[in-house]
Short mmCIF file of C-alpha atoms in Angstrom, two decimals:
data_model
loop_
_atom_site.label_atom_id
_atom_site.label_comp_id
_atom_site.label_asym_id
_atom_site.label_seq_id
_atom_site.Cartn_x
_atom_site.Cartn_y
_atom_site.Cartn_z
CA UNK A 5 0.00 0.00 0.00
CA UNK A 6 2.92 2.34 0.64
CA UNK A 7 4.00 2.02 -3.00
CA UNK A 8 0.43 2.71 -4.11
CA UNK A 9 0.24 5.82 -1.93
CA UNK A 10 3.58 7.12 -3.28
CA UNK A 11 2.49 6.40 -6.84
CA UNK A 12 -0.71 8.41 -6.29
CA UNK A 13 1.40 11.31 -4.96
CA UNK A 14 3.52 11.16 -8.12
CA UNK A 15 0.35 11.06 -10.26
CA UNK A 16 -0.93 14.25 -8.60
CA UNK A 17 2.41 15.95 -9.11
CA UNK A 18 2.31 14.96 -12.80
CA UNK A 19 -1.17 16.49 -13.06
CA UNK A 20 0.15 19.70 -11.53
CA UNK A 21 2.92 19.93 -14.13
CA UNK A 22 0.48 19.09 -16.93
CA UNK A 23 -1.66 22.01 -15.76
CA UNK A 24 1.25 24.35 -16.54
CA UNK A 25 1.54 23.21 -20.16
CA UNK A 26 -0.20 24.61 -23.24
CA UNK A 27 -3.18 22.50 -24.40
CA UNK A 28 -1.33 21.14 -27.44
CA UNK A 29 1.44 19.78 -25.21
CA UNK A 30 -1.09 18.19 -22.85
CA UNK A 31 -2.77 16.54 -25.84
CA UNK A 32 0.60 15.25 -27.01
CA UNK A 33 1.37 13.85 -23.58
CA UNK A 34 -2.01 12.13 -23.41
CA UNK A 35 -1.41 10.49 -26.79
CA UNK A 36 1.99 9.31 -25.55
CA UNK A 37 0.48 8.04 -22.27
CA UNK A 38 -2.19 6.06 -24.10
CA UNK A 39 0.48 4.43 -26.27
CA UNK A 40 2.65 3.72 -23.23
CA UNK A 41 -0.27 2.11 -21.39
CA UNK A 42 -0.94 -0.09 -24.42
CA UNK A 43 2.63 -1.42 -24.12
CA UNK A 44 2.05 -2.65 -20.54
CA UNK A 45 0.87 -6.07 -19.39
CA UNK A 46 -2.82 -6.72 -20.02
CA UNK A 47 -3.73 -7.09 -16.35
CA UNK A 48 -2.20 -3.71 -15.48
CA UNK A 49 -3.68 -2.09 -18.61
CA UNK A 50 -7.15 -3.28 -17.65
CA UNK A 51 -6.85 -1.94 -14.09
CA UNK A 52 -5.16 1.38 -14.91
CA UNK A 53 -7.03 2.35 -18.11
CA UNK A 54 -9.90 4.01 -16.15
CA UNK A 55 -7.37 6.32 -14.47
CA UNK A 56 -5.99 7.48 -17.80
CA UNK A 57 -9.54 7.78 -19.12
CA UNK A 58 -10.33 10.07 -16.17
CA UNK A 59 -7.29 12.22 -16.91
CA UNK A 60 -8.31 12.52 -20.57
CA UNK A 61 -11.83 13.53 -19.54
CA UNK A 62 -10.70 16.30 -17.22
CA UNK A 63 -8.04 17.47 -19.70
CA UNK A 64 -10.91 17.93 -22.16
CA UNK A 65 -12.90 20.00 -19.66
CA UNK A 66 -15.27 17.35 -18.28
CA UNK A 67 -15.75 16.48 -14.62
CA UNK A 68 -15.53 12.84 -13.55
CA UNK A 69 -18.48 13.21 -11.16
CA UNK A 70 -20.88 14.68 -13.72
CA UNK A 71 -22.76 13.16 -16.62
CA UNK A 72 -21.78 11.81 -19.10
CA UNK A 73 -18.42 11.08 -17.45
CA UNK A 74 -20.09 9.23 -14.59
CA UNK A 75 -21.44 6.65 -17.05
CA UNK A 76 -17.90 5.82 -18.21
CA UNK A 77 -15.28 3.75 -16.43
CA UNK A 78 -13.22 6.88 -15.69
CA UNK A 79 -11.92 7.24 -12.17
CA UNK A 80 -9.56 9.22 -9.97
CA UNK A 81 -6.28 7.73 -8.85
CA UNK A 82 -6.30 8.05 -5.07
CA UNK A 83 -3.70 6.46 -2.84
CA UNK A 84 -6.20 5.34 -0.23
CA UNK A 85 -9.36 3.29 0.02
CA UNK A 86 -11.75 2.17 2.77
CA UNK A 87 -11.64 -1.36 1.36
CA UNK A 88 -9.02 -3.22 -0.67
CA UNK A 89 -7.77 -0.70 -3.23
CA UNK A 90 -9.32 -1.24 -6.67
CA UNK A 91 -5.91 -1.08 -8.36
CA UNK A 92 -4.80 -4.06 -6.26
CA UNK A 93 -8.06 -5.98 -6.66
CA UNK A 94 -6.58 -8.71 -8.90
CA UNK A 95 -3.21 -8.90 -7.16
CA UNK A 96 -2.68 -12.06 -5.11
CA UNK A 97 -2.15 -11.59 -1.37
CA UNK A 98 1.02 -13.17 0.01
#
């Protein structure tokens, strides 16, 4: 969970730096990120794709909590959860 929490901190910092970029550079980064995600293992891709989808939505001016975004699989990447974290849902416990 510590790694997950630190990764979520890094994600928020990345979002901050993206907010400083011109829109065309953000769009370029998002294209790169989608390609990079496609190169990852299928199990990770399937779990993390909603996070990238959420970032794309908000980069395009939508809010995750409002329609039609709420009907998609988009989600925030938070480093905490009241139950087993959704990003770890398919990971085997040791």
